Amino acid sequence: MSEVHHIHNQDPNAGAEQRKAIWKTFWILLILTALEFVIAFTVPHGVLKISIFIVMTIVKAFYIVGEFMHLKHEAKSLIWSILVPIIFVAWLILALLLEGDAIFQAIFG
Amino acid sequence: MAAHVTTPGSVEPKMWMGGIEPMKASYGKLMMWFFLISDTFTFSALLVSYGYQRFSFPAYLGDFADFKFSNLYWPIPERVYEAVPFLHGMSLPLVFVGIMTFILIASSVTMVLAVEAGHRMDRAGVEKYMLWTILGGFTFLGCQAWEWSHFIHGTDTGSVFKVIENGVEVTKTVFGANLTENQYGPPAFADFFFFITGFHGTHVFSGVILNILIFFRAATGFYDKRGSYEMVEKVGLYWHFVDLVWVFVFTFFYLV
């Protein structure tokens, strides 16, 4: 393992491509957040607005997890071990939102 | 690595026999990932129960311009979070929380740049970017402290609500919010604000502590001696996760 840093130390351009990718991700996140602000004040409140926000949030999450947390470049087995458990969260969302709506109908419906 | 050691008669290393990394990630990195998965569940539970409460409560159906705080319907977040430090009395919806989002994204970038510098064994680079990340973390915490303080103390005029006190309905002016009273809407709204942003803030705080520790160890040459800056990467994973959670909190608490 000790030979690794000697190689890297001699090359001043090492990691330049990676740094470029980092800043590209930064700009994508920044522009998406700015767009979210524009949408918050221009699109009327409703299903469309919420759907746009959820899609944009997932895109931002993709870039943070994929690029910043480097998951996109890990072994396939690691990617799937992290992503598959999220199914439980999807189930939780479905179950509790249906339950919440049922309570609303029972009290105010 | 164990693969370089050849003893006569020894077996070839196989996937699950030890000595190799099955997912091509070190033990510490894998454990950080699995810890983050469990933390994902905790934050999901908090955010989804917020959605559950919101769905079981009436939404405000009137015109946006006529909106008034009431404990009978869920508030519009734009009208709750519209204060900015030093600009007292001005209505600047979501501006301050936007600044906070920017700070956290920027500190995530400096963190990943520190990780990248660590790959090149560039100690000065790691130190520089870790300091920026720590600064970003403290700034975010400061912003959150101000936001909490404003939320707790409330607006100048407060809100006039009908509330039940000792079994009798009384009309009173409510200023700010705590766990039982809330001038912006139903008490549950304030409870979720305190729990969700508080739990996230606690994560930011422990992240800053970890970052300081990493900075100290990098600056004293600990990782140079070890020959690897992988600890920066592991703590970086945690810090990005905190940023990731904020992206979701921002959408589901402040935007929709």
Short mmCIF file of C-alpha atoms in Angstrom, two decimals:
data_model
loop_
_atom_site.label_atom_id
_atom_site.label_comp_id
_atom_site.label_asym_id
_atom_site.label_seq_id
_atom_site.Cartn_x
_atom_site.Cartn_y
_atom_site.Cartn_z
CA MET A 1 0.00 0.00 0.00
CA SER A 2 2.89 2.39 0.76
CA GLU A 3 3.82 2.83 -2.91
CA VAL A 4 0.47 4.50 -3.65
CA HIS A 5 1.21 8.01 -2.42
CA HIS A 6 4.58 8.29 -4.11
CA ILE A 7 2.88 7.92 -7.47
CA HIS A 8 0.21 10.48 -6.65
CA ASN A 9 2.57 13.05 -5.19
CA GLN A 10 4.54 13.37 -8.41
CA ASP A 11 1.58 14.16 -10.64
CA PRO A 12 0.26 17.72 -10.12
CA ASN A 13 -2.74 17.06 -12.37
CA ALA A 14 -3.89 14.03 -10.38
CA GLY A 15 -7.57 14.18 -9.56
CA ALA A 16 -8.22 17.16 -11.85
CA GLU A 17 -11.01 15.30 -13.60
CA GLN A 18 -12.55 14.36 -10.27
CA ARG A 19 -12.48 17.99 -9.11
CA LYS A 20 -14.20 19.01 -12.32
CA ALA A 21 -16.96 16.47 -11.64
CA ILE A 22 -17.34 17.81 -8.08
CA TRP A 23 -17.86 21.39 -9.24
CA LYS A 24 -20.23 20.25 -11.97
CA THR A 25 -22.34 18.50 -9.32
CA PHE A 26 -22.25 21.65 -7.19
CA TRP A 27 -23.66 23.76 -10.03
CA ILE A 28 -26.37 21.21 -10.78
CA LEU A 29 -27.46 21.22 -7.12
CA LEU A 30 -27.37 25.01 -6.96
CA ILE A 31 -29.40 25.48 -10.14
CA LEU A 32 -31.96 22.89 -9.05
CA THR A 33 -32.38 24.63 -5.67
CA ALA A 34 -32.75 28.03 -7.39
CA LEU A 35 -35.37 26.52 -9.71
CA GLU A 36 -37.24 25.19 -6.69
CA PHE A 37 -37.48 28.76 -5.41
CA VAL A 38 -38.83 30.04 -8.71
CA ILE A 39 -41.43 27.25 -8.79
CA ALA A 40 -42.41 27.90 -5.15
CA PHE A 41 -43.59 31.40 -6.08
CA THR A 42 -44.84 30.97 -9.65
CA VAL A 43 -46.66 27.63 -9.93
CA PRO A 44 -50.09 27.51 -8.22
CA HIS A 45 -50.34 25.15 -5.27
CA GLY A 46 -51.55 21.71 -6.22
CA VAL A 47 -50.63 18.20 -7.28
CA LEU A 48 -48.45 19.43 -10.18
CA LYS A 49 -46.30 21.66 -7.95
CA ILE A 50 -45.79 18.92 -5.35
CA SER A 51 -44.92 16.37 -8.07
CA ILE A 52 -42.31 18.74 -9.55
CA PHE A 53 -40.78 19.25 -6.10
CA ILE A 54 -40.61 15.52 -5.39
CA VAL A 55 -38.97 14.78 -8.75
CA MET A 56 -36.43 17.59 -8.22
CA THR A 57 -35.67 16.34 -4.70
CA ILE A 58 -35.00 12.83 -6.00
CA VAL A 59 -32.72 14.21 -8.72
CA LYS A 60 -30.79 16.20 -6.08
CA ALA A 61 -30.58 13.10 -3.85
CA PHE A 62 -29.25 11.13 -6.84
CA TYR A 63 -26.41 13.61 -7.36
CA ILE A 64 -25.51 13.85 -3.66
CA VAL A 65 -25.49 10.08 -3.11
CA GLY A 66 -24.07 9.20 -6.53
CA GLU A 67 -21.31 11.81 -6.87
CA PHE A 68 -20.56 13.26 -3.42
CA MET A 69 -20.98 9.98 -1.58
CA HIS A 70 -19.41 8.20 -4.54
CA LEU A 71 -22.00 5.41 -4.54
CA LYS A 72 -22.34 5.50 -8.34
CA HIS A 73 -18.72 4.34 -8.64
CA GLU A 74 -18.84 1.58 -6.00
CA ALA A 75 -19.25 -2.15 -6.57
CA LYS A 76 -22.70 -3.22 -7.82
CA SER A 77 -23.33 -5.32 -4.71
CA LEU A 78 -22.73 -2.29 -2.48
CA ILE A 79 -25.05 -0.08 -4.55
CA TRP A 80 -27.87 -2.61 -4.28
CA SER A 81 -27.34 -3.28 -0.56
CA ILE A 82 -27.87 0.44 0.04
CA LEU A 83 -30.75 1.00 -2.37
CA VAL A 84 -32.92 -2.06 -1.75
CA PRO A 85 -33.75 -1.27 1.93
CA ILE A 86 -35.29 2.02 0.73
CA ILE A 87 -38.29 -0.10 -0.34
CA PHE A 88 -39.27 -0.12 3.33
CA VAL A 89 -39.40 3.68 3.32
CA ALA A 90 -41.65 3.63 0.24
CA TRP A 91 -43.96 1.26 2.09
CA LEU A 92 -43.95 3.51 5.17
CA ILE A 93 -44.92 6.54 3.07
CA LEU A 94 -47.78 4.67 1.41
CA ALA A 95 -49.09 3.18 4.66
CA LEU A 96 -48.99 6.33 6.77
CA LEU A 97 -50.35 8.72 4.14
CA LEU A 98 -53.31 6.40 3.51
CA GLU A 99 -53.81 6.13 7.28
CA GLY A 100 -53.64 9.93 7.65
CA ASP A 101 -56.23 10.41 4.93
CA ALA A 102 -58.50 7.83 6.58
CA ILE A 103 -58.32 9.76 9.87
CA PHE A 104 -59.09 13.02 8.04
CA GLN A 105 -62.15 11.41 6.42
CA ALA A 106 -63.33 10.03 9.76
CA ILE A 107 -63.08 13.38 11.58
CA PHE A 108 -63.71 16.05 8.94
CA GLY A 109 -64.99 14.12 5.91
CA MET B 1 -2.97 -7.68 1.58
CA ALA B 2 -3.37 -11.35 2.32
CA ALA B 3 -3.29 -12.19 -1.39
CA HIS B 4 0.45 -11.42 -1.56
CA VAL B 5 1.33 -13.96 1.09
CA THR B 6 1.82 -17.36 -0.48
CA THR B 7 2.33 -20.22 1.87
CA PRO B 8 2.80 -23.61 0.28
CA GLY B 9 -0.44 -25.55 0.34
CA SER B 10 -2.63 -22.51 1.23
CA VAL B 11 -6.00 -22.14 -0.53
CA GLU B 12 -6.82 -19.39 -3.01
CA PRO B 13 -8.77 -16.58 -1.29
CA LYS B 14 -12.47 -16.73 -2.13
CA MET B 15 -15.23 -14.15 -1.83
CA TRP B 16 -16.51 -14.96 1.65
CA MET B 17 -13.46 -16.63 3.21
CA GLY B 18 -11.96 -13.50 4.73
CA GLY B 19 -8.85 -11.57 3.73
CA ILE B 20 -10.56 -9.76 0.85
CA GLU B 21 -13.18 -7.02 0.72
CA PRO B 22 -16.37 -8.51 -0.77
CA MET B 23 -17.86 -5.17 -1.84
CA LYS B 24 -14.46 -3.60 -2.64
CA ALA B 25 -14.97 -1.24 0.30
CA SER B 26 -13.16 -1.33 3.63
CA TYR B 27 -14.88 -2.52 6.80
CA GLY B 28 -15.16 1.02 8.20
CA LYS B 29 -16.68 2.42 5.03
CA LEU B 30 -19.23 -0.40 4.82
CA MET B 31 -20.23 0.09 8.44
CA MET B 32 -20.65 3.82 7.84
CA TRP B 33 -22.95 3.03 4.92
CA PHE B 34 -25.04 0.65 7.01
CA PHE B 35 -25.21 3.14 9.86
CA LEU B 36 -26.45 5.73 7.37
CA ILE B 37 -29.13 3.30 6.18
CA SER B 38 -30.41 3.00 9.76
CA ASP B 39 -30.30 6.78 10.10
CA THR B 40 -32.28 7.04 6.85
CA PHE B 41 -35.02 5.02 8.52
CA THR B 42 -35.06 7.33 11.54
CA PHE B 43 -35.36 10.46 9.45
CA SER B 44 -37.92 8.79 7.17
CA ALA B 45 -40.00 7.94 10.22
CA LEU B 46 -39.95 11.58 11.34
CA LEU B 47 -40.75 13.04 7.91
CA VAL B 48 -43.40 10.46 7.07
CA SER B 49 -45.17 10.99 10.40
CA TYR B 50 -45.18 14.69 9.54
CA GLY B 51 -46.94 13.77 6.29
CA TYR B 52 -49.32 11.56 8.23
CA GLN B 53 -50.29 14.42 10.57
CA ARG B 54 -50.64 16.80 7.67
CA PHE B 55 -52.91 14.43 5.76
CA SER B 56 -55.13 13.92 8.81
CA PHE B 57 -55.53 17.68 9.30
CA PRO B 58 -57.53 20.16 7.16
CA ALA B 59 -55.48 22.13 4.64
CA TYR B 60 -55.94 25.86 4.04
CA LEU B 61 -58.26 26.16 1.05
CA GLY B 62 -58.72 29.92 0.74
CA ASP B 63 -56.81 32.46 -1.29
CA PHE B 64 -53.05 32.70 -0.66
CA ALA B 65 -53.20 36.48 -0.09
CA ASP B 66 -55.93 36.17 2.58
CA PHE B 67 -54.02 33.56 4.59
CA LYS B 68 -54.10 34.05 8.36
CA PHE B 69 -52.58 31.79 11.00
CA SER B 70 -55.19 29.53 12.58
CA ASN B 71 -55.09 26.41 14.72
CA LEU B 72 -57.95 24.98 12.64
CA TYR B 73 -55.90 24.24 9.52
CA TRP B 74 -52.30 23.47 8.57
CA PRO B 75 -50.27 26.63 7.80
CA ILE B 76 -48.69 27.51 4.43
CA PRO B 77 -44.93 27.22 5.12
CA GLU B 78 -44.10 30.28 2.99
CA ARG B 79 -46.03 32.41 5.46
CA VAL B 80 -44.37 30.85 8.51
CA TYR B 81 -40.75 31.15 7.42
CA GLU B 82 -40.45 34.66 6.07
CA ALA B 83 -38.13 36.35 8.58
CA VAL B 84 -34.47 37.19 7.91
CA PRO B 85 -31.96 38.50 10.49
CA PHE B 86 -31.42 42.30 10.48
CA LEU B 87 -34.48 42.77 8.24
CA HIS B 88 -37.12 43.00 10.93
CA GLY B 89 -40.74 43.17 9.88
CA MET B 90 -40.08 42.46 6.20
CA SER B 91 -41.84 39.56 4.52
CA LEU B 92 -39.12 37.55 2.75
CA PRO B 93 -40.59 34.07 2.41
CA LEU B 94 -38.10 31.18 2.38
CA VAL B 95 -35.12 33.51 1.80
CA PHE B 96 -33.32 32.62 5.02
CA VAL B 97 -33.90 28.89 4.65
CA GLY B 98 -32.60 29.23 1.09
CA ILE B 99 -29.38 30.74 2.41
CA MET B 100 -29.08 27.86 4.89
CA THR B 101 -29.55 25.34 2.06
CA PHE B 102 -26.82 27.05 0.05
CA ILE B 103 -24.42 26.98 3.04
CA LEU B 104 -24.96 23.26 3.55
CA ILE B 105 -24.51 22.39 -0.15
CA ALA B 106 -21.33 24.52 -0.27
CA SER B 107 -19.93 22.78 2.81
CA SER B 108 -20.67 19.43 1.17
CA VAL B 109 -18.58 20.52 -1.81
CA THR B 110 -15.63 21.52 0.36
CA MET B 111 -15.95 18.19 2.18
CA VAL B 112 -15.74 16.18 -1.05
CA LEU B 113 -12.77 18.34 -2.12
CA ALA B 114 -11.08 17.41 1.18
CA VAL B 115 -11.72 13.73 0.42
CA GLU B 116 -10.22 14.22 -3.06
CA ALA B 117 -7.14 15.95 -1.57
CA GLY B 118 -6.83 13.00 0.82
CA HIS B 119 -6.65 10.60 -2.11
CA ARG B 120 -3.58 12.52 -3.33
CA MET B 121 -2.08 12.51 0.21
CA ASP B 122 -2.18 16.32 0.01
CA ARG B 123 -2.17 17.25 3.68
CA ALA B 124 -2.41 21.03 3.12
CA GLY B 125 -5.40 20.54 0.83
CA VAL B 126 -7.20 18.36 3.39
CA GLU B 127 -6.55 20.95 6.11
CA LYS B 128 -7.80 23.84 3.97
CA TYR B 129 -11.01 22.16 2.84
CA MET B 130 -11.75 20.67 6.28
CA LEU B 131 -11.54 24.17 7.77
CA TRP B 132 -14.02 25.48 5.16
CA THR B 133 -16.33 22.56 5.92
CA ILE B 134 -16.16 23.22 9.67
CA LEU B 135 -16.87 26.90 9.05
CA GLY B 136 -19.89 25.99 6.89
CA GLY B 137 -21.17 23.66 9.61
CA PHE B 138 -20.92 26.30 12.32
CA THR B 139 -22.57 28.91 10.09
CA PHE B 140 -25.45 26.55 9.42
CA LEU B 141 -25.86 25.88 13.15
CA GLY B 142 -25.82 29.62 13.86
CA CYS B 143 -28.54 30.18 11.26
CA GLN B 144 -30.59 27.41 12.78
CA ALA B 145 -30.22 28.89 16.27
CA TRP B 146 -31.55 32.20 14.95
CA GLU B 147 -34.42 30.49 13.15
CA TRP B 148 -35.40 28.56 16.29
CA SER B 149 -35.21 31.69 18.40
CA HIS B 150 -37.46 33.57 15.99
CA PHE B 151 -39.89 30.63 15.78
CA ILE B 152 -40.08 30.37 19.59
CA HIS B 153 -40.54 34.11 20.22
CA GLY B 154 -42.98 34.64 17.36
CA THR B 155 -44.10 37.70 15.43
CA ASP B 156 -44.74 41.15 16.94
CA THR B 157 -48.52 40.85 16.86
CA GLY B 158 -48.96 37.15 17.64
CA SER B 159 -52.13 35.30 16.62
CA VAL B 160 -55.56 35.40 18.25
CA PHE B 161 -56.76 31.82 18.73
CA LYS B 162 -59.64 30.09 20.49
CA VAL B 163 -58.01 27.47 22.71
CA ILE B 164 -59.25 25.08 25.36
CA GLU B 165 -57.78 25.86 28.79
CA ASN B 166 -58.80 23.77 31.82
CA GLY B 167 -61.80 22.52 29.88
CA VAL B 168 -63.05 26.01 28.99
CA GLU B 169 -62.78 27.63 25.57
CA VAL B 170 -60.98 30.96 25.82
CA THR B 171 -59.83 33.50 23.22
CA LYS B 172 -56.22 34.54 23.67
CA THR B 173 -53.26 35.91 21.80
CA VAL B 174 -50.53 33.35 21.26
CA PHE B 175 -46.95 34.54 20.69
CA GLY B 176 -44.47 32.17 19.11
CA ALA B 177 -44.43 28.44 19.61
CA ASN B 178 -43.49 25.74 22.07
CA LEU B 179 -44.50 22.10 22.37
CA THR B 180 -48.06 22.92 23.50
CA GLU B 181 -48.83 26.31 21.94
CA ASN B 182 -48.20 27.52 18.41
CA GLN B 183 -49.13 30.87 16.87
CA TYR B 184 -48.52 29.60 13.33
CA GLY B 185 -51.03 26.74 13.34
CA PRO B 186 -51.87 23.52 15.16
CA PRO B 187 -49.45 22.62 18.01
CA ALA B 188 -48.43 19.46 16.09
CA PHE B 189 -46.90 21.67 13.39
CA ALA B 190 -44.51 23.27 15.90
CA ASP B 191 -43.76 19.89 17.49
CA PHE B 192 -42.65 18.51 14.14
CA PHE B 193 -40.63 21.63 13.43
CA PHE B 194 -38.72 21.20 16.70
CA PHE B 195 -38.24 17.45 16.33
CA ILE B 196 -37.26 17.30 12.65
CA THR B 197 -35.02 20.37 12.41
CA GLY B 198 -33.72 19.63 15.92
CA PHE B 199 -32.76 16.06 15.06
CA HIS B 200 -31.14 17.26 11.86
CA GLY B 201 -29.31 20.04 13.75
CA THR B 202 -28.01 17.47 16.24
CA HIS B 203 -26.60 15.53 13.30
CA VAL B 204 -24.96 18.67 11.92
CA PHE B 205 -23.46 19.35 15.35
CA SER B 206 -21.97 15.86 15.71
CA GLY B 207 -20.76 16.14 12.11
CA VAL B 208 -18.91 19.36 12.95
CA ILE B 209 -17.32 17.66 15.99
CA LEU B 210 -16.18 14.75 13.80
CA ASN B 211 -14.86 17.19 11.19
CA ILE B 212 -12.83 19.02 13.83
CA LEU B 213 -11.39 15.70 14.98
CA ILE B 214 -10.43 14.79 11.41
CA PHE B 215 -8.90 18.23 10.86
CA PHE B 216 -6.84 17.88 14.05
CA ARG B 217 -5.59 14.42 13.10
CA ALA B 218 -4.76 15.52 9.54
CA ALA B 219 -2.97 18.64 10.79
CA THR B 220 -0.85 16.67 13.26
CA GLY B 221 0.22 14.27 10.52
CA PHE B 222 -1.63 11.26 11.90
CA TYR B 223 -2.95 10.17 8.49
CA ASP B 224 0.43 10.73 6.82
CA LYS B 225 1.96 8.35 9.33
CA ARG B 226 -0.86 5.87 8.75
CA GLY B 227 -0.36 6.19 5.01
CA SER B 228 -4.07 6.66 4.28
CA TYR B 229 -6.62 9.46 4.50
CA GLU B 230 -9.59 7.09 4.38
CA MET B 231 -11.02 8.48 7.64
CA VAL B 232 -11.72 11.74 5.78
CA GLU B 233 -13.79 9.72 3.34
CA LYS B 234 -15.79 7.96 6.08
CA VAL B 235 -16.62 11.18 7.91
CA GLY B 236 -17.30 12.73 4.50
CA LEU B 237 -20.01 10.11 3.93
CA TYR B 238 -21.67 11.18 7.17
CA TRP B 239 -21.43 14.87 6.29
CA HIS B 240 -22.98 14.35 2.83
CA PHE B 241 -25.75 12.35 4.44
CA VAL B 242 -26.56 15.33 6.67
CA ASP B 243 -26.76 17.45 3.51
CA LEU B 244 -28.95 14.82 1.87
CA VAL B 245 -31.39 14.83 4.80
CA TRP B 246 -31.58 18.62 4.61
CA VAL B 247 -32.58 18.37 0.92
CA PHE B 248 -35.56 16.26 1.99
CA VAL B 249 -36.41 18.41 5.02
CA PHE B 250 -36.26 21.50 2.79
CA THR B 251 -38.71 20.02 0.29
CA PHE B 252 -41.18 18.39 2.63
CA PHE B 253 -41.13 20.87 5.46
CA TYR B 254 -40.53 24.23 3.80
CA LEU B 255 -41.73 23.87 0.20
CA VAL B 256 -44.83 21.65 -0.03
#
